[in-house]
Every structure is written in structure tokens, then in C-alpha cells.
CSV table of C-alpha atoms in Angstrom, one decimal:
chain,number,residue,atom,x,y,z
A,785,UNK,CA,0.0,-0.3,-0.3
A,786,UNK,CA,0.8,3.9,-0.5
A,787,UNK,CA,-0.4,5.3,2.2
A,788,UNK,CA,-3.4,5.3,5.1
A,789,UNK,CA,-5.8,8.1,5.4
A,790,UNK,CA,-6.4,9.8,8.4
A,791,UNK,CA,-9.9,8.7,10.3
A,792,UNK,CA,-10.1,11.8,12.4
A,793,UNK,CA,-13.5,13.6,11.1
A,794,UNK,CA,-13.4,17.8,10.8
A,795,UNK,CA,-16.1,19.2,13.3
A,796,UNK,CA,-16.1,22.5,11.5
A,797,UNK,CA,-15.4,24.2,8.6
A,798,UNK,CA,-11.9,25.8,10.7
A,799,UNK,CA,-10.3,22.3,10.7
A,800,UNK,CA,-8.2,20.8,8.5
A,801,UNK,CA,-9.4,17.7,6.6
A,802,UNK,CA,-6.9,14.8,6.3
A,803,UNK,CA,-6.0,13.7,2.8
A,804,UNK,CA,-3.5,11.5,1.1
A,805,UNK,CA,-2.6,13.4,-2.2
A,806,UNK,CA,-0.9,11.1,-4.8
A,807,UNK,CA,1.0,11.4,-7.6
A,808,UNK,CA,3.4,9.5,-10.3
A,809,UNK,CA,5.6,11.9,-11.3
A,810,UNK,CA,8.5,12.3,-14.0
A,811,UNK,CA,6.6,15.0,-16.3
A,812,UNK,CA,4.6,18.1,-16.6
A,813,UNK,CA,1.5,16.6,-16.9
A,814,UNK,CA,0.6,16.7,-13.3
A,815,UNK,CA,2.1,20.4,-12.9
A,816,UNK,CA,-0.5,22.2,-11.2
A,817,UNK,CA,0.0,18.9,-8.3
A,818,UNK,CA,3.5,19.7,-7.7
A,819,UNK,CA,2.9,23.6,-7.4
A,820,UNK,CA,-0.3,23.0,-5.1
A,821,UNK,CA,2.2,21.1,-2.8
A,822,UNK,CA,5.1,23.5,-3.2
A,823,UNK,CA,2.7,26.2,-3.0
A,824,UNK,CA,1.0,24.7,0.0
A,825,UNK,CA,-2.0,25.8,-1.5
A,826,UNK,CA,-3.6,22.5,0.1
A,827,UNK,CA,-3.3,23.8,3.4
A,828,UNK,CA,-4.8,27.5,2.5
A,829,UNK,CA,-7.9,25.8,1.5
A,830,UNK,CA,-8.5,23.5,5.3
A,831,UNK,CA,-6.0,20.4,4.0
A,832,UNK,CA,-3.7,19.1,5.6
A,833,UNK,CA,-2.1,16.6,3.2
A,834,UNK,CA,-0.2,13.4,3.3
A,835,UNK,CA,2.2,13.7,-0.4
A,836,UNK,CA,2.9,10.2,-1.6
A,837,UNK,CA,4.3,8.9,-5.0
A,838,UNK,CA,1.6,6.6,-6.4
A,839,UNK,CA,3.4,3.4,-6.6
A,840,UNK,CA,0.4,0.9,-6.6
A,841,UNK,CA,-3.2,0.2,-9.1
A,842,UNK,CA,-5.1,3.6,-8.0
A,843,UNK,CA,-8.3,1.2,-8.1
A,844,UNK,CA,-7.2,-0.5,-5.3
A,845,UNK,CA,-6.0,2.3,-3.0
A,846,UNK,CA,-9.2,4.2,-4.2
A,847,UNK,CA,-11.1,1.1,-2.3
A,848,UNK,CA,-8.6,0.6,0.9
A,849,UNK,CA,-9.6,4.4,1.7
A,850,UNK,CA,-5.3,4.8,1.3
A,851,UNK,CA,-5.5,7.4,-1.5
A,852,UNK,CA,-7.8,10.8,-1.7
A,853,UNK,CA,-7.1,12.7,-4.9
A,854,UNK,CA,-4.5,11.6,-8.1
A,855,UNK,CA,-5.0,13.1,-11.5
A,856,UNK,CA,-8.0,11.3,-13.6
A,857,UNK,CA,-6.9,10.3,-17.0
A,858,UNK,CA,-9.3,9.0,-19.8
A,859,UNK,CA,-7.4,5.9,-18.7
A,860,UNK,CA,-9.3,5.4,-15.5
A,861,UNK,CA,-13.1,5.9,-16.9
A,862,UNK,CA,-13.7,2.5,-17.6
A,863,UNK,CA,-12.4,1.7,-13.8
A,864,UNK,CA,-14.7,3.8,-12.7
A,865,UNK,CA,-17.6,1.4,-14.6
A,866,UNK,CA,-15.6,-1.3,-12.4
A,867,UNK,CA,-16.4,0.1,-9.3
A,868,UNK,CA,-14.1,2.8,-8.3
A,869,UNK,CA,-14.7,4.7,-5.7
A,870,UNK,CA,-13.9,7.9,-7.3
A,871,UNK,CA,-16.1,11.2,-8.2
A,872,UNK,CA,-14.9,14.2,-10.7
A,873,UNK,CA,-14.6,17.4,-9.3
A,874,UNK,CA,-13.3,20.0,-12.2
A,875,UNK,CA,-11.0,20.2,-15.0
A,876,UNK,CA,-7.2,20.2,-14.5
A,877,UNK,CA,-6.1,20.6,-18.3
A,878,UNK,CA,-5.9,19.4,-21.9
A,879,UNK,CA,-2.9,17.4,-23.3
A,880,UNK,CA,-1.0,15.4,-23.1
A,881,UNK,CA,-0.4,12.4,-25.3
A,882,UNK,CA,0.9,12.2,-28.9
A,883,UNK,CA,1.4,9.7,-31.5
A,884,UNK,CA,4.6,9.3,-34.1
A,885,UNK,CA,6.0,7.6,-36.9
A,886,UNK,CA,8.9,7.5,-39.5
A,887,UNK,CA,8.8,9.4,-42.5
A,888,UNK,CA,7.4,6.8,-45.4
A,889,UNK,CA,5.7,4.3,-43.5
A,890,UNK,CA,2.5,5.9,-45.0
A,891,UNK,CA,0.9,7.6,-42.2
A,892,UNK,CA,-0.4,10.8,-41.8
A,893,UNK,CA,-3.2,10.9,-39.4
A,894,UNK,CA,-4.8,8.1,-37.0
A,895,UNK,CA,-7.1,7.7,-40.7
A,896,UNK,CA,-4.2,5.8,-41.9
A,897,UNK,CA,-3.6,2.7,-39.7
A,898,UNK,CA,-5.9,-0.1,-41.0
A,899,UNK,CA,-3.5,-2.8,-41.2
A,900,UNK,CA,-0.9,-1.4,-39.4
A,901,UNK,CA,1.0,-2.0,-36.6
A,902,UNK,CA,1.4,-0.1,-33.6
A,903,UNK,CA,3.1,-0.1,-30.3
A,904,UNK,CA,1.9,0.7,-27.2
A,905,UNK,CA,2.5,0.2,-23.6
A,906,UNK,CA,-1.3,-0.9,-23.1
A,907,UNK,CA,-4.5,-1.7,-24.4
A,908,UNK,CA,-6.8,0.8,-22.3
A,909,UNK,CA,-4.9,3.7,-21.4
A,910,UNK,CA,-5.8,6.8,-23.0
A,911,UNK,CA,-3.6,6.7,-26.1
A,912,UNK,CA,-4.7,3.9,-27.0
A,913,UNK,CA,-8.5,4.8,-26.2
A,914,UNK,CA,-8.0,8.3,-28.0
A,915,UNK,CA,-6.1,6.6,-31.2
A,916,UNK,CA,-8.8,3.6,-31.7
A,917,UNK,CA,-11.6,7.1,-31.3
A,918,UNK,CA,-9.8,9.1,-33.8
A,919,UNK,CA,-9.6,5.7,-36.0
A,920,UNK,CA,-13.1,5.2,-36.0
A,921,UNK,CA,-14.4,8.8,-36.5
A,922,UNK,CA,-12.5,8.9,-39.5
A,923,UNK,CA,-12.9,5.2,-41.0
A,924,UNK,CA,-16.3,4.4,-39.2
A,925,UNK,CA,-14.4,0.7,-38.8
A,926,UNK,CA,-13.0,-0.7,-35.5
A,927,UNK,CA,-9.5,0.5,-34.2
A,928,UNK,CA,-9.3,-2.7,-32.1
A,929,UNK,CA,-10.1,-4.6,-35.3
A,930,UNK,CA,-8.4,-3.0,-38.1
A,931,UNK,CA,-5.0,-2.1,-36.4
A,932,UNK,CA,-2.3,-4.3,-35.5
A,933,UNK,CA,-1.4,-3.6,-32.0
A,934,UNK,CA,1.8,-4.9,-29.8
A,935,UNK,CA,2.6,-4.4,-27.0
A,936,UNK,CA,6.0,-3.3,-25.1
A,937,UNK,CA,7.7,-2.0,-22.4
A,938,UNK,CA,7.7,1.4,-22.5
A,939,UNK,CA,11.4,1.6,-22.3
A,940,UNK,CA,11.4,-0.5,-25.9
A,941,UNK,CA,8.7,1.2,-27.6
A,942,UNK,CA,11.1,3.6,-29.6
A,943,UNK,CA,13.3,0.9,-30.5
A,944,UNK,CA,11.0,-1.4,-32.0
A,945,UNK,CA,10.0,1.8,-34.5
A,946,UNK,CA,13.0,2.3,-35.4
A,947,UNK,CA,14.1,-1.2,-36.3
A,948,UNK,CA,10.9,-1.2,-38.2
A,949,UNK,CA,9.1,-3.7,-35.9
A,950,UNK,CA,6.1,-1.6,-35.9
A,951,UNK,CA,4.6,1.3,-38.4
A,952,UNK,CA,4.1,3.9,-35.4
A,953,UNK,CA,4.0,4.3,-31.3
A,954,UNK,CA,1.6,6.0,-28.8
A,955,UNK,CA,1.9,7.2,-25.8
A,956,UNK,CA,2.5,10.8,-23.4
A,957,UNK,CA,3.7,13.6,-25.1
A,958,UNK,CA,6.8,13.9,-22.7
A,959,UNK,CA,8.4,10.9,-23.9
A,960,UNK,CA,7.9,11.1,-27.5
A,961,UNK,CA,8.7,14.7,-28.5
A,962,UNK,CA,12.0,14.7,-27.5
A,963,UNK,CA,12.5,11.4,-30.3
A,964,UNK,CA,10.6,14.0,-32.8
A,965,UNK,CA,13.4,16.5,-31.8
A,966,UNK,CA,16.2,14.7,-32.2
A,967,UNK,CA,15.7,11.9,-35.2
A,968,UNK,CA,14.3,13.9,-38.3
A,969,UNK,CA,13.2,10.9,-39.8
A,970,UNK,CA,10.5,10.5,-37.3
A,971,UNK,CA,7.1,12.2,-37.1
A,972,UNK,CA,3.8,12.8,-34.9
A,973,UNK,CA,0.6,11.8,-37.1
A,974,UNK,CA,-1.3,12.6,-34.2
A,975,UNK,CA,-1.2,15.2,-31.2
A,976,UNK,CA,-4.1,15.0,-28.8
A,977,UNK,CA,-3.5,18.0,-27.5
A,978,UNK,CA,-4.2,19.5,-30.9
A,979,UNK,CA,-6.9,17.1,-31.9
A,980,UNK,CA,-8.8,17.2,-29.3
A,981,UNK,CA,-7.8,20.8,-27.5
A,982,UNK,CA,-11.9,21.4,-27.3
A,983,UNK,CA,-12.0,19.3,-24.1
A,984,UNK,CA,-9.8,18.3,-21.2
A,985,UNK,CA,-8.2,15.0,-20.7
A,986,UNK,CA,-7.5,15.2,-16.9
A,987,UNK,CA,-9.3,16.0,-14.2
A,988,UNK,CA,-9.5,16.7,-10.6
A,989,UNK,CA,-11.2,13.2,-8.6
A,990,UNK,CA,-11.2,12.7,-5.2
A,991,UNK,CA,-12.0,9.6,-3.6
A,992,UNK,CA,-15.7,9.2,-3.1
A,993,UNK,CA,-15.6,8.0,0.7
A,994,UNK,CA,-13.4,10.6,1.3
A,995,UNK,CA,-16.9,13.3,-0.1
A,996,UNK,CA,-19.2,11.0,1.9
A,997,UNK,CA,-16.8,11.1,5.1
A,998,UNK,CA,-16.0,15.1,4.7
A,999,UNK,CA,-19.1,17.2,2.7
A,1000,UNK,CA,-16.5,19.9,2.2
A,1001,UNK,CA,-13.7,17.9,0.7
A,1002,UNK,CA,-14.3,18.5,-2.9
A,1003,UNK,CA,-15.0,22.2,-2.4
A,1004,UNK,CA,-11.1,22.6,-0.6
A,1005,UNK,CA,-9.5,20.3,-3.1
A,1006,UNK,CA,-11.2,22.3,-6.2
A,1007,UNK,CA,-9.9,25.6,-4.5
A,1008,UNK,CA,-6.4,24.3,-4.0
A,1009,UNK,CA,-6.5,23.3,-7.5
A,1010,UNK,CA,-7.7,26.7,-8.3
A,1011,UNK,CA,-4.7,28.9,-6.7
A,1012,UNK,CA,-2.2,25.7,-8.6
A,1013,UNK,CA,-3.9,26.4,-11.7
A,1014,UNK,CA,-3.5,30.2,-11.7
A,1015,UNK,CA,0.1,29.7,-10.4
A,1016,UNK,CA,0.8,27.6,-13.4
A,1017,UNK,CA,-1.3,30.0,-15.9
A,1018,UNK,CA,0.9,33.1,-14.1
A,1019,UNK,CA,4.3,32.0,-14.8
A,1020,UNK,CA,4.3,28.4,-17.1
A,1021,UNK,CA,7.8,28.6,-17.4
A,1022,UNK,CA,8.9,29.3,-13.4
A,1023,UNK,CA,6.9,26.2,-12.3
A,1024,UNK,CA,8.3,23.7,-14.9
A,1025,UNK,CA,11.6,24.9,-13.4
A,1026,UNK,CA,10.5,24.5,-9.6
A,1027,UNK,CA,9.2,20.7,-10.7
A,1028,UNK,CA,12.7,20.5,-12.5
A,1029,UNK,CA,14.8,21.9,-9.3
A,1030,UNK,CA,12.9,19.9,-6.8
A,1031,UNK,CA,12.6,16.7,-8.7
A,1032,UNK,CA,9.7,15.7,-9.8
A,1033,UNK,CA,9.7,15.7,-13.8
A,1034,UNK,CA,13.0,13.7,-14.9
A,1035,UNK,CA,14.4,17.6,-16.3
A,1036,UNK,CA,16.2,16.5,-19.4
A,1037,UNK,CA,14.3,18.4,-22.5
A,1038,UNK,CA,13.3,21.5,-20.2
A,1039,UNK,CA,13.0,23.4,-23.1
A,1040,UNK,CA,10.3,20.6,-24.4
A,1041,UNK,CA,8.9,20.5,-20.4
A,1042,UNK,CA,8.4,24.1,-21.2
A,1043,UNK,CA,7.1,23.9,-23.7
A,1044,UNK,CA,4.5,21.2,-23.6
A,1045,UNK,CA,3.2,23.1,-20.1
A,1046,UNK,CA,2.4,25.8,-21.8
A,1047,UNK,CA,-0.2,23.8,-24.2
A,1048,UNK,CA,-2.1,22.4,-22.1
A,1049,UNK,CA,-5.0,24.7,-21.2
A,1050,UNK,CA,-4.9,24.5,-17.6
A,1051,UNK,CA,-8.1,25.9,-16.5
A,1052,UNK,CA,-10.5,24.8,-13.6
A,1053,UNK,CA,-14.3,26.5,-12.9
A,1054,UNK,CA,-15.9,26.9,-15.9
A,1055,UNK,CA,-18.8,23.8,-15.4
A,1056,UNK,CA,-20.1,23.8,-18.9
A,1057,UNK,CA,-16.4,22.4,-20.3
A,1058,UNK,CA,-16.7,20.3,-17.4
A,1059,UNK,CA,-19.4,18.3,-18.7
A,1060,UNK,CA,-18.8,18.6,-21.7
A,1061,UNK,CA,-15.1,17.0,-21.9
A,1062,UNK,CA,-16.6,14.1,-19.6
A,1063,UNK,CA,-19.0,13.3,-21.9
A,1064,UNK,CA,-16.2,13.8,-25.1
A,1065,UNK,CA,-14.4,11.4,-22.8
A,1066,UNK,CA,-17.2,8.5,-22.5
A,1067,UNK,CA,-18.4,9.2,-26.5
A,1068,UNK,CA,-14.7,8.1,-27.0
A,1069,UNK,CA,-14.8,4.4,-25.4
A,1070,UNK,CA,-18.2,4.5,-27.3
A,1071,UNK,CA,-16.7,4.8,-30.4
A,1072,UNK,CA,-13.9,2.7,-29.9
A,1073,UNK,CA,-16.1,-0.4,-29.1
A,1074,UNK,CA,-14.8,-0.7,-25.1
A,1075,UNK,CA,-18.9,-0.2,-24.1
A,1076,UNK,CA,-20.5,-3.0,-24.8
A,1077,UNK,CA,-23.8,-2.2,-23.4
A,1078,UNK,CA,-24.1,1.3,-24.6
A,1079,UNK,CA,-27.4,1.2,-27.0
A,1080,UNK,CA,-27.4,1.4,-30.9
A,1081,UNK,CA,-30.0,3.5,-31.0
A,1082,UNK,CA,-28.6,7.1,-31.3
A,1083,UNK,CA,-31.0,8.5,-29.1
A,1084,UNK,CA,-30.5,6.3,-26.5
A,1085,UNK,CA,-26.9,6.0,-26.5
A,1086,UNK,CA,-26.9,10.0,-26.2
A,1087,UNK,CA,-29.1,9.1,-23.0
A,1088,UNK,CA,-26.9,6.4,-22.1
A,1089,UNK,CA,-23.9,8.4,-22.1
A,1090,UNK,CA,-25.5,11.1,-20.4
A,1091,UNK,CA,-25.7,9.3,-17.7
A,1092,UNK,CA,-22.6,7.9,-17.5
A,1093,UNK,CA,-21.1,11.8,-17.2
A,1094,UNK,CA,-23.7,12.6,-14.6
A,1095,UNK,CA,-22.9,9.6,-12.7
A,1096,UNK,CA,-19.0,10.0,-12.5
A,1097,UNK,CA,-19.2,13.8,-11.5
A,1098,UNK,CA,-20.0,16.2,-9.3
A,1099,UNK,CA,-18.7,19.4,-10.0
A,1100,UNK,CA,-17.7,22.0,-7.1
A,1101,UNK,CA,-17.3,24.7,-9.8
A,1102,UNK,CA,-19.5,26.6,-8.6
A,1103,UNK,CA,-18.3,27.3,-5.4
A,1104,UNK,CA,-15.5,29.2,-6.9
A,1105,UNK,CA,-17.7,32.4,-7.7
A,1106,UNK,CA,-15.4,34.3,-5.2
A,1107,UNK,CA,-12.3,33.4,-6.8
A,1108,UNK,CA,-13.3,33.7,-10.4
A,1109,UNK,CA,-12.8,37.5,-11.0
A,1110,UNK,CA,-9.2,36.5,-11.2
A,1111,UNK,CA,-8.9,34.2,-13.5
A,1112,UNK,CA,-9.5,33.4,-16.9
A,1113,UNK,CA,-12.8,31.4,-18.2
A,1114,UNK,CA,-11.9,28.8,-20.9
A,1115,UNK,CA,-15.0,28.8,-22.2
A,1116,UNK,CA,-14.5,30.6,-25.5
A,1117,UNK,CA,-10.9,30.9,-25.6
A,1118,UNK,CA,-9.9,26.6,-26.3
A,1119,UNK,CA,-10.8,27.1,-29.7
A,1120,UNK,CA,-8.0,29.8,-30.2
A,1121,UNK,CA,-5.2,28.8,-28.4
A,1122,UNK,CA,-3.9,25.6,-29.6
A,1123,UNK,CA,-0.8,24.0,-29.5
A,1124,UNK,CA,2.1,24.0,-31.7
A,1125,UNK,CA,2.1,22.9,-35.3
A,1126,UNK,CA,1.9,19.1,-35.5
A,1127,UNK,CA,5.6,19.3,-37.4
A,1128,UNK,CA,6.3,22.8,-35.2
A,1129,UNK,CA,8.7,21.0,-33.0
A,1130,UNK,CA,11.7,23.5,-33.7
A,1131,UNK,CA,9.4,25.5,-30.5
A,1132,UNK,CA,11.3,23.7,-28.0
A,1133,UNK,CA,14.8,23.6,-29.5
């Protein structure tokens, strides 16, 4: 196990709520988590944090009440269907997955993947789901059937592509961007922060048992990340430098880390974006064929996805009304602020 949450109840709004805050580390996807830790935004908002690195399965940690928060990505949606006791309470950022291939492999977009061998680290994560969904939307086919998926250990993925064992690979931006920068024979054929930039991929989640035990916990957690979000947006480069200095990220490619972090649309408190993003993630799972219980009838399918959307989420965005005047609301700017050009990797050189 990673850690055990305290059982001491908060008797009043002035008492700090004990919460175990988990993170994986290694890249800038969790930048707001690092900012929250180092700037004490948890303590500022009535939380007594127990900070831990995640080394075990999050569903198990949730079930055992050994973790209260971690950054929720699209890869965890299916675990909620399987009973994971978590609720989404606000948005975090867009991003943060991409796909690369070698020049000459005949792949310019996910639509070109039929019959191709594509390497991944597992057939359940966000990059796998999104790639299948984008392929299905573009072609009407089923990515899980039309694409030849090959699972590799993460350390072997790049070499498999270079050796011609696979035609493309998918993974987290911070791993793939440096490879494209260093090898001119490689190119992107998908960047989720670009292709899906109208929707958030990562969310603030809370252990639903914690929320039942401490009704104010969701409000406090959202406010803590609202502060962290503002810190990230005010000076992204400085937060990345802090994360490298403190050892939260690997730091081998600081300019790339800064470029990626500036591309991710950090944002919170917009309930329309919150609901739309969650619905989009469920719809990706539907299109990719991972929701076998979803009705085929279009209207019934929409109702089913809406039910899932409302079931997994408890928005606390409305509790931020006293703070929102200092923050940028992302309702419209998402459509105008795009990541760098899909082949504009030189931005990070």
C-alpha cells in the first residue's frame, strides 16, 4: 500500500481535512499538483495533505481508502464502470498524448492506421482509447480490429519503431516529443492536445468515500487546485523549473517540458467545459467499442452516455464564484489557443 488516510473527522469548517494526495511524477502532466504541493495551496484551503508517490494500482488504493486524490486521465474511466470509488469534481488541463511514425511509413493521421502495426504500453490507456476513437470516427471502422496493436515495455517502444517492428507508436507527450526533436526521420501523426483541444483530458478527482465522510472536501480540493492552476498559468516556465529543481520531473529536456506545459490549457471552474469534456471521453470509449452496454440507437446512446457523465461527476465549480473574477474562463478561448503546429517541434529547441 502507499499510505493510509487519517480517520480523524473534521468537526468544523475551521478544521483541516486530512487527505492523501498522490502523484506519479516524471513529467509535466501533473504540473498543477507540484505547484499545489510547493505553494501549500492544500493547507491554504483547509486540507492537511499527506503527499505520496503512487506505486500501486489506483483502484486498489481507492478501495482501501489509501488515497484521496490523483490526477484522473481518460484511462481511468473504465475503472469507474468497474466500481472504482471516485468522483470527478473539476477540470485540470488538455493534452497530453501523441503518436509518432517514421517518414515513409504511409501514416499521416489516425485514419491511415488500417492494417498497420502500432506499438503501445497497454490496450486500455488514454492514448490507446483516443487513437482507436479517432480512427473509428475518421473511417467508420473498429480500431481494435483493424489496427495491429503490439504491446511493449515502455523502454522498448522507440527501438521497435526504429527497427521497423512497428509502423507507429503512441504514448505520453514528454516521452515522444524529445524523440521527434532528436531524430529527423520521425514525425507526429497525432497530438491529442491539438486534435482534441476543445476538451479536457485530465481532471481533479476525489475518493467518493472521502467526499461522503467530509462533505467540504470537494470544495476545498477544487479551491486548492484553482490556486495552483493560476500559479501555472501566471508563469508556466517558472513552475516547470521548480518541478525540475525539486525532482518532480526528469528534467532532461527543460525547454520541451516548458513548451508542453504552455500548450496544455490549464483551467477550472467552467461547468460547461467540465460536462462536455467528460461526455466526450465517454463517447470516445463508445466509438472505440469499449462500452458494450451502450445502445446502438443514437438517442438511446446519448441518454446512456449522459447517465454515465452525470454518474461519475460532482462539479464543485460553482463554489469558486468568489475567485472566478481573477481567473480566465476557458469557455471560448479553448477554440483559439492551440498547441504548436503538429510538425513545429522546433518551438522547443
